[in-house]
Tab-separated table of C-alpha atoms and ligand atoms in Angstrom:
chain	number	residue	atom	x	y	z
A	1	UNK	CA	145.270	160.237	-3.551
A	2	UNK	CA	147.238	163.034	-2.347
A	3	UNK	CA	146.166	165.476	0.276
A	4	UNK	CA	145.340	168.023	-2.383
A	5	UNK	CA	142.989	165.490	-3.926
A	6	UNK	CA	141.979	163.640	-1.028
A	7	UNK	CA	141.131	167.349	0.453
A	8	UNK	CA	138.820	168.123	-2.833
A	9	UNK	CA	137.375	164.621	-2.656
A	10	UNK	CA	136.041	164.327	1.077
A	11	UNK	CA	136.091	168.533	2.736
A	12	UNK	CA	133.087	170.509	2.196
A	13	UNK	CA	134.846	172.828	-0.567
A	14	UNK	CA	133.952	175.668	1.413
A	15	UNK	CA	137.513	177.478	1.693
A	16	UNK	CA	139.781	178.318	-1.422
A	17	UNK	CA	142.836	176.795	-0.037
A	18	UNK	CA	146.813	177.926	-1.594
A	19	UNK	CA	147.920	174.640	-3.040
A	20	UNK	CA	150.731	174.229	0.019
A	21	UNK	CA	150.202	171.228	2.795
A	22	UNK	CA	151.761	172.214	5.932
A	23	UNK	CA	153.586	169.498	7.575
A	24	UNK	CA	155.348	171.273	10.915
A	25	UNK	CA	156.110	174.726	12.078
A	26	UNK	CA	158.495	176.172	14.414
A	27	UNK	CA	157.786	180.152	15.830
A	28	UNK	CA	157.488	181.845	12.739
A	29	UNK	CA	158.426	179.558	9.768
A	30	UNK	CA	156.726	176.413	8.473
A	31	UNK	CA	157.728	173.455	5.730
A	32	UNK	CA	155.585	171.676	3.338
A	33	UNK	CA	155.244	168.242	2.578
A	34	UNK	CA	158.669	168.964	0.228
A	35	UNK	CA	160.152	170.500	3.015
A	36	UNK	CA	160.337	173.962	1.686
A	37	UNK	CA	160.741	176.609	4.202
A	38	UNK	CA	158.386	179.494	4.472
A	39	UNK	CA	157.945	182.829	6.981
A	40	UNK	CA	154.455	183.265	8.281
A	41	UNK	CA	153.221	186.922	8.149
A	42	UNK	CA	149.790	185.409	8.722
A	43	UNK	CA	149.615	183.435	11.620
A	44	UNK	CA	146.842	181.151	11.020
A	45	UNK	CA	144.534	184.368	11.061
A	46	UNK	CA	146.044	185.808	13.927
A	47	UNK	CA	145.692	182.950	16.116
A	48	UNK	CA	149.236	181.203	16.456
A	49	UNK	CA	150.200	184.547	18.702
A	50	UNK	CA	153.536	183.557	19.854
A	51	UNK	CA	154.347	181.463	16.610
A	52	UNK	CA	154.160	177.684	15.750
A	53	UNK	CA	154.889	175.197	18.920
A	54	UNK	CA	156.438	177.321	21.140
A	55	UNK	CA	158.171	176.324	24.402
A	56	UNK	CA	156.205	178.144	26.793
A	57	UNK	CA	152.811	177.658	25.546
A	58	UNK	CA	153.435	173.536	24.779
A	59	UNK	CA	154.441	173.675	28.063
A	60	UNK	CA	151.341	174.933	29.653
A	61	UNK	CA	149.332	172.946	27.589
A	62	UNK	CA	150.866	169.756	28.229
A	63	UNK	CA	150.969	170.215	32.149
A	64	UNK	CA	146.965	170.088	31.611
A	65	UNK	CA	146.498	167.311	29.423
A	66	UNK	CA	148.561	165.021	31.412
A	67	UNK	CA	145.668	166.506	34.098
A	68	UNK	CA	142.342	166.275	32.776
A	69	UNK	CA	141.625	167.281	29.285
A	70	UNK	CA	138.047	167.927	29.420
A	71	UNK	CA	135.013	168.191	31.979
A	72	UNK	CA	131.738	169.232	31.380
A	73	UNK	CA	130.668	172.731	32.836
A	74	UNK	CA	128.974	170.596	35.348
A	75	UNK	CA	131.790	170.821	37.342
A	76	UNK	CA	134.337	173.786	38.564
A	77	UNK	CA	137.831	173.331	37.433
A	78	UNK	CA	140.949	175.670	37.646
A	79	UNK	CA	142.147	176.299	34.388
A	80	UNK	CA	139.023	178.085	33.630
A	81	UNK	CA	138.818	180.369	36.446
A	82	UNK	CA	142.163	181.239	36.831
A	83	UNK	CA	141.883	182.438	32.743
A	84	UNK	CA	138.537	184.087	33.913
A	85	UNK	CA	140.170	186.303	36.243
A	86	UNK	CA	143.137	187.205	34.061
A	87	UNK	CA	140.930	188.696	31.973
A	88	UNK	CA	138.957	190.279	34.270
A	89	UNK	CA	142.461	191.860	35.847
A	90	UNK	CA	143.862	192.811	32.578
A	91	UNK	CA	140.618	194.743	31.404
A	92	UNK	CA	138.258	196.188	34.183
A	93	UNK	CA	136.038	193.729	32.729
A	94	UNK	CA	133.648	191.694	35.355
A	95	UNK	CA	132.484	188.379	34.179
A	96	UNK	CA	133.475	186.246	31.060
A	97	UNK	CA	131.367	183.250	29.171
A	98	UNK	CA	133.765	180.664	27.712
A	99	UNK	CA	133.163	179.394	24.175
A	100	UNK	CA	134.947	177.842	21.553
A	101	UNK	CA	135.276	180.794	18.308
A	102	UNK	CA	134.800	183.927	17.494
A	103	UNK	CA	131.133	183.453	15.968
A	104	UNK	CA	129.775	181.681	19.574
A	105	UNK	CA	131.544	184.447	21.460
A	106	UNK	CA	129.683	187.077	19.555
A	107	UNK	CA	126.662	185.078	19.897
A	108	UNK	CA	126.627	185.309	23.766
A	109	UNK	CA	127.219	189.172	23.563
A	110	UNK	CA	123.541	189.428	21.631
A	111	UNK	CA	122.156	187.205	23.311
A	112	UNK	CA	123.064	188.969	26.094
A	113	UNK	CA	122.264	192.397	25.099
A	114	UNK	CA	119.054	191.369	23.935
A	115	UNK	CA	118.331	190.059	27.704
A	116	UNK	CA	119.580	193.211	29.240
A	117	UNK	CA	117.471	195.342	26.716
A	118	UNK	CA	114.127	193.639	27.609
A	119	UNK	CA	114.522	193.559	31.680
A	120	UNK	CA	115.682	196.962	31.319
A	121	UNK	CA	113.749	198.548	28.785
A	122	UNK	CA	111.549	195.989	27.057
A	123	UNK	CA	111.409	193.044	25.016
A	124	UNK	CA	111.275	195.335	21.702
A	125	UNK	CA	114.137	197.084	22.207
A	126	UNK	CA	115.995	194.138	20.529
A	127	UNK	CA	117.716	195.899	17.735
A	128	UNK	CA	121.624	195.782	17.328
A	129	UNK	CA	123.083	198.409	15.381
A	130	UNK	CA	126.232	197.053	13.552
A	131	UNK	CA	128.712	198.798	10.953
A	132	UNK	CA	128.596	198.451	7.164
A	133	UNK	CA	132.023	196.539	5.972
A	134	UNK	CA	132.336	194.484	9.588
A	135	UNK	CA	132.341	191.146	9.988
A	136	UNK	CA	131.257	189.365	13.060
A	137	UNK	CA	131.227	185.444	11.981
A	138	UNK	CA	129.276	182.981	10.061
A	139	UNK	CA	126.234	181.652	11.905
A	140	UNK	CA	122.864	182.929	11.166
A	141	UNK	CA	122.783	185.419	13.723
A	142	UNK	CA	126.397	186.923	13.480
A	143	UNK	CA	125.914	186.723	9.974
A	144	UNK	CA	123.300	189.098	10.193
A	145	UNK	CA	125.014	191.014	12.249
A	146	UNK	CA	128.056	191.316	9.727
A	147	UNK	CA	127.108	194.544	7.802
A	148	UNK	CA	128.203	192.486	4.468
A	149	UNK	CA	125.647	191.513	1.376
A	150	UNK	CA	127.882	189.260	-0.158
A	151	UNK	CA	128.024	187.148	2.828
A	152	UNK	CA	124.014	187.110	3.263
A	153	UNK	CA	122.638	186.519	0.031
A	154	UNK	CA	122.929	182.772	0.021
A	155	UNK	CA	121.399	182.144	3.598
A	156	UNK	CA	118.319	184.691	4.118
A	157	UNK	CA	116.249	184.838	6.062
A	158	UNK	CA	118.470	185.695	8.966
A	159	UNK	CA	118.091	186.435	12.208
A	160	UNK	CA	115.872	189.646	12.574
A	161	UNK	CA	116.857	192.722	14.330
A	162	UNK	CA	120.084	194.232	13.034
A	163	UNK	CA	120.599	197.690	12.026
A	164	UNK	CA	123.913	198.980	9.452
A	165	UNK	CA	125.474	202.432	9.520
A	166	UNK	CA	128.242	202.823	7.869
A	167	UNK	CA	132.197	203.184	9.932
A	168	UNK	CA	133.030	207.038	10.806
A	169	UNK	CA	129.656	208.419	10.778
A	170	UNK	CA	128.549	208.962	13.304
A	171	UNK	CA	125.309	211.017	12.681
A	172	UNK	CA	124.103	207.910	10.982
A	173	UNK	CA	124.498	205.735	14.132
A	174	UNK	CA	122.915	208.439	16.478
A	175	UNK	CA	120.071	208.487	14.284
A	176	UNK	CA	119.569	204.963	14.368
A	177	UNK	CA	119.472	205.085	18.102
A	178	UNK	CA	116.870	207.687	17.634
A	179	UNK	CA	114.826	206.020	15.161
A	180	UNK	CA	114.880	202.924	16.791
A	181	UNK	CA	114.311	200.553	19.592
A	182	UNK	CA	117.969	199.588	20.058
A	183	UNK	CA	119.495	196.933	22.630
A	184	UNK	CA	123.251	197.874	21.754
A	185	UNK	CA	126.405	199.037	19.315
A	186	UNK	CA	128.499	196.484	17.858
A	187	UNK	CA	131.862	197.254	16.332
A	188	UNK	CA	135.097	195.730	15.746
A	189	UNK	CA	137.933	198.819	16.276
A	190	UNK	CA	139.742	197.912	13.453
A	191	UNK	CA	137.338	196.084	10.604
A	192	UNK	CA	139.857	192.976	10.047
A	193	UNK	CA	137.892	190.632	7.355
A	194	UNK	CA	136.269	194.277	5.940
A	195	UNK	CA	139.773	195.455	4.463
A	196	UNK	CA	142.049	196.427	7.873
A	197	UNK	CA	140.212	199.866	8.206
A	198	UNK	CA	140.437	201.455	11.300
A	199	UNK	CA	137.863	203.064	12.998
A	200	UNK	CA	138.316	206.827	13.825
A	201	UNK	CA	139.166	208.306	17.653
A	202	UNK	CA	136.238	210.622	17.148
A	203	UNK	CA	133.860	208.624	15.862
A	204	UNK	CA	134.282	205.877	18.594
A	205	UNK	CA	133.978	208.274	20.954
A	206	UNK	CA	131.231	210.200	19.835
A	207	UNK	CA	128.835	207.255	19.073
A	208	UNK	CA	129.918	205.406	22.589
A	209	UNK	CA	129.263	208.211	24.362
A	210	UNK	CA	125.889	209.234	22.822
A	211	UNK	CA	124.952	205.161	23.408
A	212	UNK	CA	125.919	205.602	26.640
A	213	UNK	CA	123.631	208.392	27.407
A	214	UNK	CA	120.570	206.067	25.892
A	215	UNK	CA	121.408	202.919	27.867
A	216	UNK	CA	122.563	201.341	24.376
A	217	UNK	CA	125.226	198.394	24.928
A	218	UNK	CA	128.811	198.776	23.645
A	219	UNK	CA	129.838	195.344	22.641
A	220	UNK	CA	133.383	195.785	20.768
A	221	UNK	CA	134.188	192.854	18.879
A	222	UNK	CA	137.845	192.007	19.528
A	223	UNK	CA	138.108	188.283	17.934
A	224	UNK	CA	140.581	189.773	15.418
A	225	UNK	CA	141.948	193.108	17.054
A	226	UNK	CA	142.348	191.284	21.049
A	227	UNK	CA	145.485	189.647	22.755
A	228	UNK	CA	148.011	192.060	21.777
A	229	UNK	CA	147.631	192.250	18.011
A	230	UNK	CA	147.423	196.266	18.155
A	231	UNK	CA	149.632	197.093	20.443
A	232	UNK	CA	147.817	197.147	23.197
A	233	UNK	CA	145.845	193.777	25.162
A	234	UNK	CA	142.442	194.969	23.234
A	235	UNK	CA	141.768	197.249	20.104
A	236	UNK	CA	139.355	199.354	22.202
A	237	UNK	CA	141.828	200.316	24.940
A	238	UNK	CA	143.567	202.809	22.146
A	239	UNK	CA	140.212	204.545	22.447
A	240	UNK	CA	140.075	205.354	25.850
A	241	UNK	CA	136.218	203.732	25.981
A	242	UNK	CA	134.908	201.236	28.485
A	243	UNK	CA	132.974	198.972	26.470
A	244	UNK	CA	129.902	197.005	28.134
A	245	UNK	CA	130.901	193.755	26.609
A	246	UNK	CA	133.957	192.259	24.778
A	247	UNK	CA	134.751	189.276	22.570
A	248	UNK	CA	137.017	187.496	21.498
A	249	UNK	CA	138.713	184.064	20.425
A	250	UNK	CA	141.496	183.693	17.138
A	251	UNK	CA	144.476	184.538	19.171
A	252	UNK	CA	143.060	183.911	23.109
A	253	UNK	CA	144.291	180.616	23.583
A	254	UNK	CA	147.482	180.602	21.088
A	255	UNK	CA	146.185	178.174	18.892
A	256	UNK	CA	143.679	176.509	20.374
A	257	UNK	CA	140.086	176.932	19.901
A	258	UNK	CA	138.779	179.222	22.602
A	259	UNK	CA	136.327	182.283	22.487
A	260	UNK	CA	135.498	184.647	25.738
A	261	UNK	CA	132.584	186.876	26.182
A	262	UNK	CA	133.631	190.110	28.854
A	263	UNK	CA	130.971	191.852	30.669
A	264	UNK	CA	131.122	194.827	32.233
A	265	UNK	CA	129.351	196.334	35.373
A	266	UNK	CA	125.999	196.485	33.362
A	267	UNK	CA	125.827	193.389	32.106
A	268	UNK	CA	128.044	191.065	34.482
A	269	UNK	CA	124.648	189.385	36.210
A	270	UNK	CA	122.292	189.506	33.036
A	271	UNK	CA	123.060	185.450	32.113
A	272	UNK	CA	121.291	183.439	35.190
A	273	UNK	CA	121.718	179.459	35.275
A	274	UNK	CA	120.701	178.030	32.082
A	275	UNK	CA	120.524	180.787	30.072
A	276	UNK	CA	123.166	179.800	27.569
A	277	UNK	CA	126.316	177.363	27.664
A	278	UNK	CA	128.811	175.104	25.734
A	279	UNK	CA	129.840	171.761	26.211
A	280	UNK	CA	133.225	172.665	25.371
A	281	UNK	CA	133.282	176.517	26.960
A	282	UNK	CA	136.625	177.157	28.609
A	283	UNK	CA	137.981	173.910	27.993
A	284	UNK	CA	141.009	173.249	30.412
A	285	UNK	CA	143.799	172.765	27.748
A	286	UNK	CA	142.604	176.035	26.093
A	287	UNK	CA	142.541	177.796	28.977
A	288	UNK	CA	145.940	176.682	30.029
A	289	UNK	CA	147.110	177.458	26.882
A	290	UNK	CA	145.514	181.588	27.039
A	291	UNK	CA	146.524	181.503	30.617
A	292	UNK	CA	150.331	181.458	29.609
A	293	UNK	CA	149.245	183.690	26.447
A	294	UNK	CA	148.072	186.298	28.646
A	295	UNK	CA	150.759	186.474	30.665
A	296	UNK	CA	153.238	187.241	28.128
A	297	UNK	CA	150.988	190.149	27.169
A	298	UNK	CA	152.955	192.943	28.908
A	299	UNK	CA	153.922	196.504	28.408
A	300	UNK	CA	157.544	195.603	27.018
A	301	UNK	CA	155.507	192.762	24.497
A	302	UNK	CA	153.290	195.584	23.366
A	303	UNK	CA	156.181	198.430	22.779
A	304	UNK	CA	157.894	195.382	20.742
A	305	UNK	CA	154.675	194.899	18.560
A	306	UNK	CA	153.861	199.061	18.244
A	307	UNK	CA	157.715	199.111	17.323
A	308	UNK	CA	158.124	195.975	14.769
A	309	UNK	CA	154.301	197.413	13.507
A	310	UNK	CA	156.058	201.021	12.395
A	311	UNK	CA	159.522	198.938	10.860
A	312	UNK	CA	156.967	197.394	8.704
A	313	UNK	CA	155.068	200.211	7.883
A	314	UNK	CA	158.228	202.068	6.652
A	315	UNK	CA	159.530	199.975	4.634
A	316	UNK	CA	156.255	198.855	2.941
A	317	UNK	CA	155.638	202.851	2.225
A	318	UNK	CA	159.086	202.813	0.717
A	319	UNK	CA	158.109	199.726	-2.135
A	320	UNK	CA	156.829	200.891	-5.519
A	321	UNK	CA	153.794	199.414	-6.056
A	322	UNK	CA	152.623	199.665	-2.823
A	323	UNK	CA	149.288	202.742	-2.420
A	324	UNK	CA	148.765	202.961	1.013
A	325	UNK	CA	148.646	201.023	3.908
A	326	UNK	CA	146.198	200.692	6.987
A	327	UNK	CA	145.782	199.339	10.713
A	328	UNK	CA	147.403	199.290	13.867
A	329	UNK	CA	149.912	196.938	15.254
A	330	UNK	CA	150.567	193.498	13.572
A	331	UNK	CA	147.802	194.082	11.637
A	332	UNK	CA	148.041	195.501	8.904
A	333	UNK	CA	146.561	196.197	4.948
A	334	UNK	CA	148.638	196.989	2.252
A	335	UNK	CA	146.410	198.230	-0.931
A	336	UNK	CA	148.943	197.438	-3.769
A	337	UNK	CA	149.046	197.940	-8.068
A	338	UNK	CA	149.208	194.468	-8.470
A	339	UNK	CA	146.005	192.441	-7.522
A	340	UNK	CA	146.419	191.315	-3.401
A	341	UNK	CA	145.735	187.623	-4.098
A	342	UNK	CA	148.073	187.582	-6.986
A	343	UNK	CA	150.921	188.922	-4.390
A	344	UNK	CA	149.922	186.593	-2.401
A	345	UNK	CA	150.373	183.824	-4.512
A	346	UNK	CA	153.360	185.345	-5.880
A	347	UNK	CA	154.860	185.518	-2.478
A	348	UNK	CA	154.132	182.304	-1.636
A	349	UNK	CA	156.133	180.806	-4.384
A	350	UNK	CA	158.632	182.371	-3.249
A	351	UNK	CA	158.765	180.862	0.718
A	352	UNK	CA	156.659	183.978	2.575
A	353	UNK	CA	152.849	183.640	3.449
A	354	UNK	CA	150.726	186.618	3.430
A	355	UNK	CA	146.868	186.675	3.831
A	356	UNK	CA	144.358	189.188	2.013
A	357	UNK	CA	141.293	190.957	3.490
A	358	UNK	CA	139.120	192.349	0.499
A	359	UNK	CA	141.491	194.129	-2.185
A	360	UNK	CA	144.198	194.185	0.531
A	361	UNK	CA	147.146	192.456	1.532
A	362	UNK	CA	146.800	191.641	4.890
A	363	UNK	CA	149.491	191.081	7.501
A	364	UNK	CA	149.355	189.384	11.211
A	365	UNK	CA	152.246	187.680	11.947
A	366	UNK	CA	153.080	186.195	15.198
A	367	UNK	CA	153.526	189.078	17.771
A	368	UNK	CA	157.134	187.726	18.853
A	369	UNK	CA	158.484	187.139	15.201
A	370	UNK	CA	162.253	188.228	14.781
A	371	UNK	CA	162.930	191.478	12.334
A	372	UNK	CA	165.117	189.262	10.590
A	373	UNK	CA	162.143	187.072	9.123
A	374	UNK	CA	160.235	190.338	9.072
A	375	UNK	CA	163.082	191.541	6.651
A	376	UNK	CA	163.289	188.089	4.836
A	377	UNK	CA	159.337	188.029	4.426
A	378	UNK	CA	159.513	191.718	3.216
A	379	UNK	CA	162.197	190.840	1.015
A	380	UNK	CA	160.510	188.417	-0.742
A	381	UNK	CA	157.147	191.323	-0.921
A	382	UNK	CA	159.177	194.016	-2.781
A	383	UNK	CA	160.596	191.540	-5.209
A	384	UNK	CA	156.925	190.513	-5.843
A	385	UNK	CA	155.392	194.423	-5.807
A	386	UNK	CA	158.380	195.988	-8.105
A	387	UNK	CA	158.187	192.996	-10.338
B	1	PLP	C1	137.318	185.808	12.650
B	1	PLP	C2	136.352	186.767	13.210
B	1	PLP	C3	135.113	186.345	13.735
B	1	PLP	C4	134.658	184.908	13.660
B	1	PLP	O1	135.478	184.066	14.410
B	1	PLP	P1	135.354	182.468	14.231
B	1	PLP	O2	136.275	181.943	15.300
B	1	PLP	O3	135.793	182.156	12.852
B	1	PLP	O4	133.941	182.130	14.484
B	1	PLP	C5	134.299	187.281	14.319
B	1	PLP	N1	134.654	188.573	14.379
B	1	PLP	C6	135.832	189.022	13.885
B	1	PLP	C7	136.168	190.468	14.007
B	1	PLP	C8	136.712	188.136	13.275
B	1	PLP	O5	137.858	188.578	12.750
């Protein structure tokens, strides 16, 4: 059997997979089995931040495997704390749970809220108001919270206690808060899965501050938006909001499966000892690994990726058969004539990788990708689009 086959045979057929087998990568281009070349524009969903196997970040990683690769959260160990208070440096933020995805690190923050909510206010105050079109992972609880039918139907019931309002209006989230007993606001800045839409300034500012007047949490989900995909180190810092909790995982650790709950000065002591944890939580090769991320994560890395992010911009407003196109940074949705996953396929053919979000074409390449294979991936786009 071939992988294909062999894939079909013995893998849950949950995912819809492109018929390509990757066999190695280097920064941003990979080869199939065949050995044809291709540019990323996708970056393993945003999570390969600095490209396949580079230097730096094997580097880092290997330094800690030849260590220790794993110890239980019995014990203290460096990796972890040092990543701990990167983060907590970098954002104003106070305390951070290790996990292991997006889904657990979102998990923590509702957990979380839900504590805060019932020492502060009461055990019903356990609603979480989430947006229409987000999505915030696939267990039964962030399921619930992702403001999607199609993604529910198949699994109900689910967890109780979520409330949807749909992006940019505002007056609907106030009146939820009004309506309801409500722990806390959940939102990712830019809905990534949901299409690339952007939230607007006004609206995050008018619904954080009204929560903030009500003692409602702000938990901004960053698994998508964080580590320097928009241009800045997290989506929410465009905003000019301090958020009471933040996630996020994909692109943390630079390939490796990591996810990090932030808490702010509200909510930094609400988890006491054996409240929650993870076996794997802030593994030590992970950590390295968004240790040496993070550092890379300065101004001149984020005036590259606001730069490359308009470059692209222009010239995808310049193809025919491109309608409009959304999102900040290296992330970005292009709403094309032509069916998205038909580009897409299309595209692929031809040696560059795109991903889709809904009806969109959806673009997050590694944030240090040259413009050359930004030109050579684009390339290979118009040719596609203008048929
Ligand atoms: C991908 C994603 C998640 C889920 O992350 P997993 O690591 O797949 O669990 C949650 N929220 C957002 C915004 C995401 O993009």
């Amino acid at each position: 059997m071939n992988v294909f086959e062999k894939d079909k045979t013995f893998i849950s057929g949950t995912y819809a997979r492109f018929p390509v087998e990757i066999v190695k990568g280097k920064g941003s281009l990979f080869y199939d089995a065949e050995g044809k070349e291709y540019v990323d524009m996708g970056s393993g969903i945003a999570v390969n931040i600095f490209g396949f196997c580079d230097e730096e970040w094997i580097a880092a990683v290997t330094e800690q495997l030849h260590k220790f690769q794993h110890t239980s959260n019995l014990y203290y160990q460096k990796p972890c704390v040092d990543l701990a208070e990167k983060l907590c440096e970098m954002t104003g933020m106070k305390k951070v749970f290790f996990s292991n995805s997006g889904a657990e690190a979102n998990e923590c923050a509702i957990k979380t809220a839900r504590k805060y909510a019932e020492v502060k206010k009461g055990r019903e105050y356990y609603n979480i108001i989430t947006l229409n079109n987000s999505f915030h992972g696939r267990t039964i609880t962030t399921l619930a919270a992702t403001g999607q039918e199609v993604f529910h139907k198949d699994f109900t019931p689910l967890t109780e206690g979520f409330l949807y309002a749909d992006p940019n209006d505002a007056g609907q989230v106030k009146k939820l808060i009004d309506d309801n007993k409500v722990a806390a606001l959940m939102f990712e800045t830019v809905q990534g899965e949901g299409g690339v839409m952007p939230l607007s300034a006004e609206f995050v500012k008018s619904v954080t501050d009204y929560a903030q007047k009500k003692d409602v949490l702000i938990i901004c989900d960053e698994v998508q938006t964080g580590n320097g995909r928009t241009g800045k180190l997290y989506g929410y810092m465009h905003y000019g909001i301090k958020p009471d909790i933040v996630t996020t995982a994909k692109g943390l650790a630079g390939g490796l499966p990591l996810g990090a709950t932030m808490f702010g000065d509200k909510t930094a002591d609400v988890l006491k000892a054996g409240m929650h944890g993870s076996t794997f939580g802030g593994n030590p090769v992970a950590s390295a690994g968004a240790l040496s991320v993070l550092k890379r994560i300065d101004d001149k890395l984020m005036r590259e990726v606001t730069e490359k992010s308009e470059y692209v911009k222009a010239a995808l407003l310049k193809m025919k058969g491109v309608k409009s196109v959304s999102g900040t940074g290296l992330m970005l949705g292009v709403e094309t004539v032509v069916p998205a996953r038909e580009a897409v396929m299309r595209c692929m053919e031809n040696g560059a990788v795109f991903l889709t979000a809904k009806n969109k074409i959806r673009i997050l390449p590694a944030l240090n990708i040259s413009y050359e294979l930004i030109d050579r991936a684009l390339s290979v786009l118009k040719k596609v689009l203008e048929g």
